[in-house]
Each structure stands twice: as C-alpha cells, then as structure tokens.
PDB file of C-alpha atoms in Angstrom:
ATOM      1  CA  UNK A 566       0.000   0.000   0.000  1.00  0.00           C
ATOM      2  CA  UNK A 567       1.044   3.589  -0.585  1.00  0.00           C
ATOM      3  CA  UNK A 568       0.418   6.332   1.953  1.00  0.00           C
ATOM      4  CA  UNK A 569       0.784  10.097   1.895  1.00  0.00           C
ATOM      5  CA  UNK A 570       1.491  11.899   5.166  1.00  0.00           C
ATOM      6  CA  UNK A 571       1.145  15.672   5.423  1.00  0.00           C
ATOM      7  CA  UNK A 572       1.970  17.748   8.501  1.00  0.00           C
ATOM      8  CA  UNK A 573       3.612  21.172   8.528  1.00  0.00           C
ATOM      9  CA  UNK A 574       5.448  20.323  11.781  1.00  0.00           C
ATOM     10  CA  UNK A 575       8.419  18.067  11.025  1.00  0.00           C
ATOM     11  CA  UNK A 576       8.657  16.374  14.472  1.00  0.00           C
ATOM     12  CA  UNK A 577       4.976  15.395  14.319  1.00  0.00           C
ATOM     13  CA  UNK A 578       5.417  14.226  10.718  1.00  0.00           C
ATOM     14  CA  UNK A 579       8.386  12.030  11.651  1.00  0.00           C
ATOM     15  CA  UNK A 580       6.523  10.576  14.633  1.00  0.00           C
ATOM     16  CA  UNK A 581       3.553   9.617  12.456  1.00  0.00           C
ATOM     17  CA  UNK A 582       5.840   8.187   9.791  1.00  0.00           C
ATOM     18  CA  UNK A 583       7.596   5.957  12.339  1.00  0.00           C
ATOM     19  CA  UNK A 584       4.256   4.845  13.785  1.00  0.00           C
ATOM     20  CA  UNK A 585       2.933   3.965  10.335  1.00  0.00           C
ATOM     21  CA  UNK A 586       6.094   1.997   9.557  1.00  0.00           C
ATOM     22  CA  UNK A 587       5.442  -0.085  12.677  1.00  0.00           C
ATOM     23  CA  UNK A 588       1.779  -0.612  11.813  1.00  0.00           C
ATOM     24  CA  UNK A 589       2.320  -1.338   8.102  1.00  0.00           C
ATOM     25  CA  UNK A 590       6.007  -2.227   7.588  1.00  0.00           C
ATOM     26  CA  UNK A 591       5.592  -3.250   3.937  1.00  0.00           C
ATOM     27  CA  UNK A 592       3.948   0.003   2.884  1.00  0.00           C
ATOM     28  CA  UNK A 593       5.427   2.814   0.792  1.00  0.00           C
ATOM     29  CA  UNK A 594       5.227   6.170   2.567  1.00  0.00           C
ATOM     30  CA  UNK A 595       5.524   9.673   1.113  1.00  0.00           C
ATOM     31  CA  UNK A 596       5.897  12.351   3.797  1.00  0.00           C
ATOM     32  CA  UNK A 597       5.498  16.067   3.143  1.00  0.00           C
ATOM     33  CA  UNK A 598       5.403  19.291   5.109  1.00  0.00           C
ATOM     34  CA  UNK A 599       4.055  21.019   2.002  1.00  0.00           C
ATOM     35  CA  UNK A 600       0.488  20.295   0.837  1.00  0.00           C
ATOM     36  CA  UNK A 601       1.483  21.359  -2.688  1.00  0.00           C
ATOM     37  CA  UNK A 602       4.113  18.608  -2.883  1.00  0.00           C
ATOM     38  CA  UNK A 603       1.503  16.088  -1.693  1.00  0.00           C
ATOM     39  CA  UNK A 604      -0.811  17.203  -4.486  1.00  0.00           C
ATOM     40  CA  UNK A 605       1.928  16.797  -7.082  1.00  0.00           C
ATOM     41  CA  UNK A 606       2.812  13.329  -5.789  1.00  0.00           C
ATOM     42  CA  UNK A 607      -0.824  12.240  -5.968  1.00  0.00           C
ATOM     43  CA  UNK A 608      -0.845  13.169  -9.657  1.00  0.00           C
ATOM     44  CA  UNK A 609       1.989  10.700 -10.269  1.00  0.00           C
ATOM     45  CA  UNK A 610       1.365   7.822  -7.878  1.00  0.00           C
ATOM     46  CA  UNK A 611      -1.676   5.732  -6.935  1.00  0.00           C
ATOM     47  CA  UNK A 612      -2.222   6.497  -3.229  1.00  0.00           C
ATOM     48  CA  UNK A 613      -4.302   4.246  -0.991  1.00  0.00           C
ATOM     49  CA  UNK A 614      -4.636   6.494   2.069  1.00  0.00           C
ATOM     50  CA  UNK A 615      -3.646  10.041   3.000  1.00  0.00           C
ATOM     51  CA  UNK A 616      -2.979  10.974   6.633  1.00  0.00           C
ATOM     52  CA  UNK A 617      -3.498  14.722   6.883  1.00  0.00           C
ATOM     53  CA  UNK A 618      -3.120  17.259   9.652  1.00  0.00           C
ATOM     54  CA  UNK A 619      -6.158  19.542   9.777  1.00  0.00           C
ATOM     55  CA  UNK A 620      -4.099  22.724  10.192  1.00  0.00           C
ATOM     56  CA  UNK A 621      -1.300  23.124   7.648  1.00  0.00           C
ATOM     57  CA  UNK A 622      -0.157  26.686   8.190  1.00  0.00           C
ATOM     58  CA  UNK A 623      -1.935  28.812   5.625  1.00  0.00           C
ATOM     59  CA  UNK A 624      -3.448  25.748   3.988  1.00  0.00           C
ATOM     60  CA  UNK A 625      -6.430  23.859   5.308  1.00  0.00           C
ATOM     61  CA  UNK A 626      -6.225  20.088   5.635  1.00  0.00           C
ATOM     62  CA  UNK A 627      -9.920  19.963   4.703  1.00  0.00           C
ATOM     63  CA  UNK A 628      -9.181  21.800   1.465  1.00  0.00           C
ATOM     64  CA  UNK A 629      -6.247  19.486   0.786  1.00  0.00           C
ATOM     65  CA  UNK A 630      -8.482  16.454   1.272  1.00  0.00           C
ATOM     66  CA  UNK A 631     -10.950  17.800  -1.299  1.00  0.00           C
ATOM     67  CA  UNK A 632      -8.131  18.398  -3.766  1.00  0.00           C
ATOM     68  CA  UNK A 633      -6.688  14.918  -3.296  1.00  0.00           C
ATOM     69  CA  UNK A 634     -10.113  13.343  -3.724  1.00  0.00           C
ATOM     70  CA  UNK A 635     -10.600  15.311  -6.944  1.00  0.00           C
ATOM     71  CA  UNK A 636      -7.375  13.790  -8.257  1.00  0.00           C
ATOM     72  CA  UNK A 637      -8.003  10.272  -6.916  1.00  0.00           C
ATOM     73  CA  UNK A 638     -11.644   9.739  -5.878  1.00  0.00           C
ATOM     74  CA  UNK A 639     -10.878   6.313  -4.352  1.00  0.00           C
ATOM     75  CA  UNK A 640      -8.217   7.642  -2.011  1.00  0.00           C
ATOM     76  CA  UNK A 641      -8.997   7.173   1.690  1.00  0.00           C
ATOM     77  CA  UNK A 642      -8.557  10.164   3.973  1.00  0.00           C
ATOM     78  CA  UNK A 643      -7.618   9.970   7.656  1.00  0.00           C
ATOM     79  CA  UNK A 644      -7.190  13.220   9.545  1.00  0.00           C
ATOM     80  CA  UNK A 645      -4.642  13.497  12.330  1.00  0.00           C
ATOM     81  CA  UNK A 646      -5.014  16.434  14.691  1.00  0.00           C
ATOM     82  CA  UNK A 647      -4.267  17.562  18.229  1.00  0.00           C
ATOM     83  CA  UNK A 648      -7.824  18.905  18.452  1.00  0.00           C
ATOM     84  CA  UNK A 649     -11.087  16.970  18.429  1.00  0.00           C
ATOM     85  CA  UNK A 650     -13.296  19.918  17.426  1.00  0.00           C
ATOM     86  CA  UNK A 651     -12.427  19.516  13.737  1.00  0.00           C
ATOM     87  CA  UNK A 652     -13.937  16.052  13.510  1.00  0.00           C
ATOM     88  CA  UNK A 653     -17.318  17.211  12.192  1.00  0.00           C
ATOM     89  CA  UNK A 654     -15.686  19.312   9.464  1.00  0.00           C
ATOM     90  CA  UNK A 655     -13.417  16.402   8.609  1.00  0.00           C
ATOM     91  CA  UNK A 656     -16.267  14.005   7.985  1.00  0.00           C
ATOM     92  CA  UNK A 657     -18.043  16.583   5.849  1.00  0.00           C
ATOM     93  CA  UNK A 658     -15.525  15.686   3.126  1.00  0.00           C
ATOM     94  CA  UNK A 659     -16.264  11.967   3.661  1.00  0.00           C
ATOM     95  CA  UNK A 660     -13.105  11.287   5.656  1.00  0.00           C
ATOM     96  CA  UNK A 661     -12.587   7.656   6.593  1.00  0.00           C
ATOM     97  CA  UNK A 662     -11.086   8.292  10.016  1.00  0.00           C
ATOM     98  CA  UNK A 663      -9.944  10.838  12.577  1.00  0.00           C
ATOM     99  CA  UNK A 664      -6.962  10.323  14.884  1.00  0.00           C
ATOM    100  CA  UNK A 665      -5.897  12.485  17.787  1.00  0.00           C
ATOM    101  CA  UNK A 666      -2.210  13.250  18.182  1.00  0.00           C
ATOM    102  CA  UNK A 667      -0.063  11.524  19.170  1.00  0.00           C
ATOM    103  CA  UNK A 668      -1.476   8.523  17.311  1.00  0.00           C
ATOM    104  CA  UNK A 669       0.069   5.231  18.406  1.00  0.00           C
ATOM    105  CA  UNK A 670       0.477   1.963  16.537  1.00  0.00           C
ATOM    106  CA  UNK A 671      -2.807   0.508  17.835  1.00  0.00           C
ATOM    107  CA  UNK A 672      -4.741   3.623  16.751  1.00  0.00           C
ATOM    108  CA  UNK A 673      -3.333   3.413  13.240  1.00  0.00           C
ATOM    109  CA  UNK A 674      -3.858  -0.341  13.007  1.00  0.00           C
ATOM    110  CA  UNK A 675      -7.485   0.050  14.033  1.00  0.00           C
ATOM    111  CA  UNK A 676      -8.080   2.550  11.216  1.00  0.00           C
ATOM    112  CA  UNK A 677      -6.273   0.430   8.631  1.00  0.00           C
ATOM    113  CA  UNK A 678      -8.131  -2.689   9.735  1.00  0.00           C
ATOM    114  CA  UNK A 679     -11.425  -0.870   9.330  1.00  0.00           C
ATOM    115  CA  UNK A 680     -10.448   0.174   5.803  1.00  0.00           C
ATOM    116  CA  UNK A 681      -8.696  -2.911   4.505  1.00  0.00           C
ATOM    117  CA  UNK A 682      -9.515  -5.772   6.862  1.00  0.00           C
ATOM    118  CA  UNK A 683      -6.802  -8.067   8.171  1.00  0.00           C
ATOM    119  CA  UNK A 684      -4.034  -9.483   6.011  1.00  0.00           C
ATOM    120  CA  UNK A 685      -3.287 -13.200   5.982  1.00  0.00           C
ATOM    121  CA  UNK A 686      -0.063 -12.500   7.862  1.00  0.00           C
ATOM    122  CA  UNK A 687      -2.077 -11.157  10.794  1.00  0.00           C
ATOM    123  CA  UNK A 688      -3.606 -14.551  11.484  1.00  0.00           C
ATOM    124  CA  UNK A 689      -1.941 -17.050  13.761  1.00  0.00           C
ATOM    125  CA  UNK A 690      -1.903 -20.741  12.865  1.00  0.00           C
ATOM    126  CA  UNK A 691      -4.631 -21.453  15.419  1.00  0.00           C
ATOM    127  CA  UNK A 692      -7.902 -19.529  15.105  1.00  0.00           C
ATOM    128  CA  UNK A 693     -10.570 -19.951  17.744  1.00  0.00           C
ATOM    129  CA  UNK A 694     -14.157 -18.860  17.184  1.00  0.00           C
ATOM    130  CA  UNK A 695     -16.355 -18.110  20.195  1.00  0.00           C
ATOM    131  CA  UNK A 696     -19.119 -16.093  18.496  1.00  0.00           C
ATOM    132  CA  UNK A 697     -21.917 -18.190  17.019  1.00  0.00           C
ATOM    133  CA  UNK A 698     -20.642 -21.495  18.373  1.00  0.00           C
ATOM    134  CA  UNK A 699     -17.261 -22.649  19.611  1.00  0.00           C
ATOM    135  CA  UNK A 700     -14.899 -23.934  16.903  1.00  0.00           C
ATOM    136  CA  UNK A 701     -11.142 -24.351  16.508  1.00  0.00           C
ATOM    137  CA  UNK A 702      -9.367 -23.974  13.158  1.00  0.00           C
ATOM    138  CA  UNK A 703      -5.782 -24.811  12.262  1.00  0.00           C
ATOM    139  CA  UNK A 704      -4.616 -23.304   8.981  1.00  0.00           C
ATOM    140  CA  UNK A 705      -8.304 -22.678   8.189  1.00  0.00           C
ATOM    141  CA  UNK A 706      -9.226 -26.366   8.720  1.00  0.00           C
ATOM    142  CA  UNK A 707     -11.684 -27.119  11.519  1.00  0.00           C
ATOM    143  CA  UNK A 708     -10.568 -29.535  14.229  1.00  0.00           C
ATOM    144  CA  UNK A 709     -12.857 -32.437  15.085  1.00  0.00           C
ATOM    145  CA  UNK A 710     -12.994 -33.520  18.726  1.00  0.00           C
ATOM    146  CA  UNK A 711     -13.720 -37.150  19.603  1.00  0.00           C
ATOM    147  CA  UNK A 712     -15.190 -36.119  22.969  1.00  0.00           C
ATOM    148  CA  UNK A 713     -17.578 -33.240  23.479  1.00  0.00           C
ATOM    149  CA  UNK A 714     -16.242 -32.669  27.002  1.00  0.00           C
ATOM    150  CA  UNK A 715     -12.701 -32.245  25.669  1.00  0.00           C
ATOM    151  CA  UNK A 716     -13.958 -29.528  23.349  1.00  0.00           C
ATOM    152  CA  UNK A 717     -15.888 -27.903  26.196  1.00  0.00           C
ATOM    153  CA  UNK A 718     -12.819 -27.961  28.416  1.00  0.00           C
ATOM    154  CA  UNK A 719     -10.843 -26.108  25.768  1.00  0.00           C
ATOM    155  CA  UNK A 720     -13.689 -23.591  25.434  1.00  0.00           C
ATOM    156  CA  UNK A 721     -13.591 -23.021  29.192  1.00  0.00           C
ATOM    157  CA  UNK A 722      -9.825 -22.460  29.119  1.00  0.00           C
ATOM    158  CA  UNK A 723     -10.268 -19.931  26.312  1.00  0.00           C
ATOM    159  CA  UNK A 724     -12.933 -18.203  28.410  1.00  0.00           C
ATOM    160  CA  UNK A 725     -10.435 -17.910  31.278  1.00  0.00           C
ATOM    161  CA  UNK A 726      -8.012 -16.002  29.014  1.00  0.00           C
ATOM    162  CA  UNK A 727      -4.831 -17.605  30.268  1.00  0.00           C
ATOM    163  CA  UNK A 728      -5.786 -18.015  33.917  1.00  0.00           C
ATOM    164  CA  UNK A 729      -5.249 -21.554  35.125  1.00  0.00           C
ATOM    165  CA  UNK A 730      -8.001 -23.831  36.352  1.00  0.00           C
ATOM    166  CA  UNK A 731      -7.699 -26.633  38.898  1.00  0.00           C
ATOM    167  CA  UNK A 732      -9.130 -30.097  38.471  1.00  0.00           C
ATOM    168  CA  UNK A 733     -11.853 -29.405  41.027  1.00  0.00           C
ATOM    169  CA  UNK A 734     -12.924 -26.107  39.428  1.00  0.00           C
ATOM    170  CA  UNK A 735     -12.929 -27.581  35.922  1.00  0.00           C
ATOM    171  CA  UNK A 736     -15.035 -30.529  37.084  1.00  0.00           C
ATOM    172  CA  UNK A 737     -17.532 -28.156  38.682  1.00  0.00           C
ATOM    173  CA  UNK A 738     -17.892 -26.423  35.323  1.00  0.00           C
ATOM    174  CA  UNK A 739     -18.042 -29.516  33.137  1.00  0.00           C
ATOM    175  CA  UNK A 740     -20.391 -31.543  35.313  1.00  0.00           C
ATOM    176  CA  UNK A 741     -22.109 -28.774  37.302  1.00  0.00           C
ATOM    177  CA  UNK A 742     -23.923 -30.323  40.284  1.00  0.00           C
ATOM    178  CA  UNK A 743     -22.449 -33.804  40.034  1.00  0.00           C
ATOM    179  CA  UNK A 744     -20.483 -34.865  43.161  1.00  0.00           C
ATOM    180  CA  UNK A 745     -16.722 -34.350  43.027  1.00  0.00           C
ATOM    181  CA  UNK A 746     -15.112 -37.740  43.728  1.00  0.00           C
ATOM    182  CA  UNK A 747     -12.304 -40.007  42.552  1.00  0.00           C
ATOM    183  CA  UNK A 748     -14.335 -41.348  39.644  1.00  0.00           C
ATOM    184  CA  UNK A 749     -14.955 -37.828  38.373  1.00  0.00           C
ATOM    185  CA  UNK A 750     -11.294 -36.865  38.843  1.00  0.00           C
ATOM    186  CA  UNK A 751     -10.167 -39.915  36.902  1.00  0.00           C
ATOM    187  CA  UNK A 752     -12.600 -39.212  34.086  1.00  0.00           C
ATOM    188  CA  UNK A 753     -11.378 -35.605  33.979  1.00  0.00           C
ATOM    189  CA  UNK A 754      -7.815 -36.829  33.470  1.00  0.00           C
ATOM    190  CA  UNK A 755      -9.111 -38.916  30.573  1.00  0.00           C
ATOM    191  CA  UNK A 756     -10.693 -35.765  29.095  1.00  0.00           C
ATOM    192  CA  UNK A 757      -7.428 -33.828  29.495  1.00  0.00           C
ATOM    193  CA  UNK A 758      -5.468 -36.633  27.857  1.00  0.00           C
ATOM    194  CA  UNK A 759      -7.929 -36.766  24.961  1.00  0.00           C
ATOM    195  CA  UNK A 760      -7.749 -32.990  24.500  1.00  0.00           C
ATOM    196  CA  UNK A 761      -3.966 -32.986  24.432  1.00  0.00           C
ATOM    197  CA  UNK A 762      -3.960 -35.901  21.961  1.00  0.00           C
ATOM    198  CA  UNK A 763      -6.349 -34.007  19.648  1.00  0.00           C
ATOM    199  CA  UNK A 764      -4.257 -30.833  19.804  1.00  0.00           C
ATOM    200  CA  UNK A 765      -1.041 -32.767  19.251  1.00  0.00           C
ATOM    201  CA  UNK A 766      -2.490 -34.437  16.162  1.00  0.00           C
ATOM    202  CA  UNK A 767      -3.270 -30.982  14.801  1.00  0.00           C
ATOM    203  CA  UNK A 768       0.236 -29.741  15.671  1.00  0.00           C
ATOM    204  CA  UNK A 769      -0.922 -27.155  18.197  1.00  0.00           C
ATOM    205  CA  UNK A 770      -0.346 -28.857  21.549  1.00  0.00           C
ATOM    206  CA  UNK A 771       1.794 -25.855  22.570  1.00  0.00           C
ATOM    207  CA  UNK A 772      -1.298 -23.654  23.066  1.00  0.00           C
ATOM    208  CA  UNK A 773      -1.820 -25.388  26.432  1.00  0.00           C
ATOM    209  CA  UNK A 774       0.198 -24.806  29.580  1.00  0.00           C
ATOM    210  CA  UNK A 775       0.026 -27.569  32.196  1.00  0.00           C
ATOM    211  CA  UNK A 776       1.522 -27.392  35.648  1.00  0.00           C
ATOM    212  CA  UNK A 777       0.826 -29.268  38.858  1.00  0.00           C
ATOM    213  CA  UNK A 778      -2.970 -29.443  39.210  1.00  0.00           C
ATOM    214  CA  UNK A 779      -3.452 -26.494  36.838  1.00  0.00           C
ATOM    215  CA  UNK A 780      -4.280 -26.162  33.163  1.00  0.00           C
ATOM    216  CA  UNK A 781      -4.428 -22.988  31.049  1.00  0.00           C
ATOM    217  CA  UNK A 782      -4.506 -21.709  27.486  1.00  0.00           C
ATOM    218  CA  UNK A 783      -1.658 -19.503  26.236  1.00  0.00           C
ATOM    219  CA  UNK A 784      -3.506 -16.505  24.691  1.00  0.00           C
ATOM    220  CA  UNK A 785      -0.486 -15.277  22.699  1.00  0.00           C
ATOM    221  CA  UNK A 786      -0.484 -18.479  20.640  1.00  0.00           C
ATOM    222  CA  UNK A 787      -4.031 -18.176  19.310  1.00  0.00           C
ATOM    223  CA  UNK A 788      -6.118 -15.803  17.236  1.00  0.00           C
ATOM    224  CA  UNK A 789      -9.427 -15.567  19.090  1.00  0.00           C
ATOM    225  CA  UNK A 790     -12.395 -13.388  18.112  1.00  0.00           C
ATOM    226  CA  UNK A 791     -13.385 -12.517  21.702  1.00  0.00           C
ATOM    227  CA  UNK A 792      -9.820 -11.524  22.610  1.00  0.00           C
ATOM    228  CA  UNK A 793      -9.693  -9.157  19.645  1.00  0.00           C
ATOM    229  CA  UNK A 794     -13.200  -7.943  20.463  1.00  0.00           C
ATOM    230  CA  UNK A 795     -12.125  -6.930  23.971  1.00  0.00           C
ATOM    231  CA  UNK A 796      -9.263  -4.918  22.442  1.00  0.00           C
ATOM    232  CA  UNK A 797     -11.695  -3.045  20.180  1.00  0.00           C
ATOM    233  CA  UNK A 798     -10.733  -4.728  16.911  1.00  0.00           C
ATOM    234  CA  UNK A 799     -13.339  -3.454  14.371  1.00  0.00           C
ATOM    235  CA  UNK A 800     -13.656  -6.771  12.536  1.00  0.00           C
ATOM    236  CA  UNK A 801     -14.337  -8.667  15.763  1.00  0.00           C
ATOM    237  CA  UNK A 802     -16.767  -6.023  17.063  1.00  0.00           C
ATOM    238  CA  UNK A 803     -18.725  -6.131  13.811  1.00  0.00           C
ATOM    239  CA  UNK A 804     -18.949  -9.936  13.941  1.00  0.00           C
ATOM    240  CA  UNK A 805     -20.504 -10.003  17.425  1.00  0.00           C
ATOM    241  CA  UNK A 806     -24.236 -10.812  17.525  1.00  0.00           C
ATOM    242  CA  UNK A 807     -24.741 -11.317  21.284  1.00  0.00           C
ATOM    243  CA  UNK A 808     -23.833 -14.959  20.688  1.00  0.00           C
ATOM    244  CA  UNK A 809     -20.759 -15.710  22.795  1.00  0.00           C
ATOM    245  CA  UNK A 810     -20.247 -19.441  23.491  1.00  0.00           C
ATOM    246  CA  UNK A 811     -23.982 -20.035  22.998  1.00  0.00           C
ATOM    247  CA  UNK A 812     -23.718 -23.802  23.538  1.00  0.00           C
ATOM    248  CA  UNK A 813     -22.335 -23.537  27.093  1.00  0.00           C
ATOM    249  CA  UNK A 814     -24.438 -22.294  30.008  1.00  0.00           C
ATOM    250  CA  UNK A 815     -21.391 -21.345  32.090  1.00  0.00           C
ATOM    251  CA  UNK A 816     -20.431 -18.747  29.458  1.00  0.00           C
ATOM    252  CA  UNK A 817     -23.236 -16.494  30.708  1.00  0.00           C
ATOM    253  CA  UNK A 818     -20.889 -15.335  33.468  1.00  0.00           C
ATOM    254  CA  UNK A 819     -18.651 -13.656  30.860  1.00  0.00           C
ATOM    255  CA  UNK A 820     -21.499 -12.093  28.903  1.00  0.00           C
ATOM    256  CA  UNK A 821     -21.818  -9.065  31.199  1.00  0.00           C
ATOM    257  CA  UNK A 822     -18.255  -7.911  30.516  1.00  0.00           C
ATOM    258  CA  UNK A 823     -18.621  -8.571  26.808  1.00  0.00           C
ATOM    259  CA  UNK A 824     -21.923  -6.691  26.572  1.00  0.00           C
ATOM    260  CA  UNK A 825     -20.492  -3.711  28.472  1.00  0.00           C
ATOM    261  CA  UNK A 826     -17.572  -3.605  26.090  1.00  0.00           C
ATOM    262  CA  UNK A 827     -19.925  -3.896  23.105  1.00  0.00           C
ATOM    263  CA  UNK A 828     -22.031  -0.955  24.330  1.00  0.00           C
ATOM    264  CA  UNK A 829     -18.904   1.187  24.676  1.00  0.00           C
ATOM    265  CA  UNK A 830     -17.939   0.400  21.090  1.00  0.00           C
TER     266      UNK A 830
END
C-alpha cells in the first residue's frame, strides 16, 4: 500500500511516519510538510490512504483532502489532529477516520483494519471462534474432537483467558452439580489426555500450559475473536451478535463484561 502523510510540523510528521512503519512495515510512505508537494505526488502515484493534519499553516487540511479526492476519488482520507473539534468538518468531506495526536500503533492499526480488513499475515496458525458457536481452526481447517467434554474444556480455558483452572474447578464447570469424587477426577484426566492428543495431532499442543494441578490456554499463541473484540478490533466487534459461546451455560458469566464492552464500542 502507498500512503501520503502531510503535517507542517516536522517532528509530528516524523513521529507519524515511524508509527505507520510499525503498523504497516511493507507500505510505501511519502511524507510532506508542504500540501502542494503532496498534491503533485498524488498526480503521479496511486495512493491508498492520506494521513493529513487539519491545520497546515496557511493551507487547510480539509481543502487538501478535497483536492486529493478530486485527483483520486478512491483515495482514503484519515485526519490526524491535536484537536477533536475539527472532527465534524473532517467528515463533511467523507473522511474515513480521525486520529488524535499523538497517534500510536494501535490507533493506526485500528483505522487500517477498518479500511482494509486483516491481512493473511495477521492470522496465527490457530484460530478460535467463540461467536456463534465454539470452533477451533488450524490453517483454516476445523478440528474435530472425539469427545464433546474435551472440546468444552478447551472452550472453558479460552474463556479464562490464560488463567489456570484446577481439576476441582474444571469438574464443577463440566459436570455442574455432580459430586466431586475419585471417579470424576479420573474421568477428567481422561478428558485432558484426549484434548492434548487431539491438539497434538493438529500440531498445536503448545497452546496449552500444564503445571501441577493447573491447566491454562496460552492466549499469545491463538487468534481468538473474543480476545480481539475486547481490544476493540473493528472486525471482531462487527462480527458479534450477542452470541458468545452459545452452547455452554457457564459462558453467561462472561457475557456481562462482553456486553459492556460492546455498548462502549
């Protein structure tokens, strides 16, 4: 992708350029303190997105956006300003985004994700779906579990977001009001063994962390819709339909936090 950056203050321009390089390292970036040079560049190069300061000395960023859109109607415009009061004016020229200075990597990534979606390189090998039914995919292929309880145990570990669970607590979740005894503990160990065997066959056994009487998921090793949702990822937020882990009654305990986050977004 090709980006144009325009800010009449060189330190702010360099900061945004470095941030954009972090967010989109394979992109081509043209940085200008002069709006006129940005206009000339846009006449020569196909530009995907322009990041424009609203105040450019004697030149208005709003006016620059109009000029750039006249030259390339498909160009996306994202305004970057230290002041929020220009937002309404910015969107009057059909801007695609508005960032407050100093914009960090996450801010820029959120805007780019909204515009272009996520690239294949953004996806980890293991993708876990919690919205609209719990499913696990490895390299886009769905994993089949031989035991429903093994699948439910993994779902519960995902719900705990890396926090470990003991045998007793996991049994209370998986079998609710059933008495906790040696038979149940032994069956739980069978479920754990079956889960690990299934993950190993798929080549992803490293997503689990097991210690003495504790089992946990390693969040950094998976791409999970609810994890991205809680971070405000636009794609994940847009995919949510009040349907988190709908097949498991214990998931209702997490719904309050998810709904609160959804209402804020």
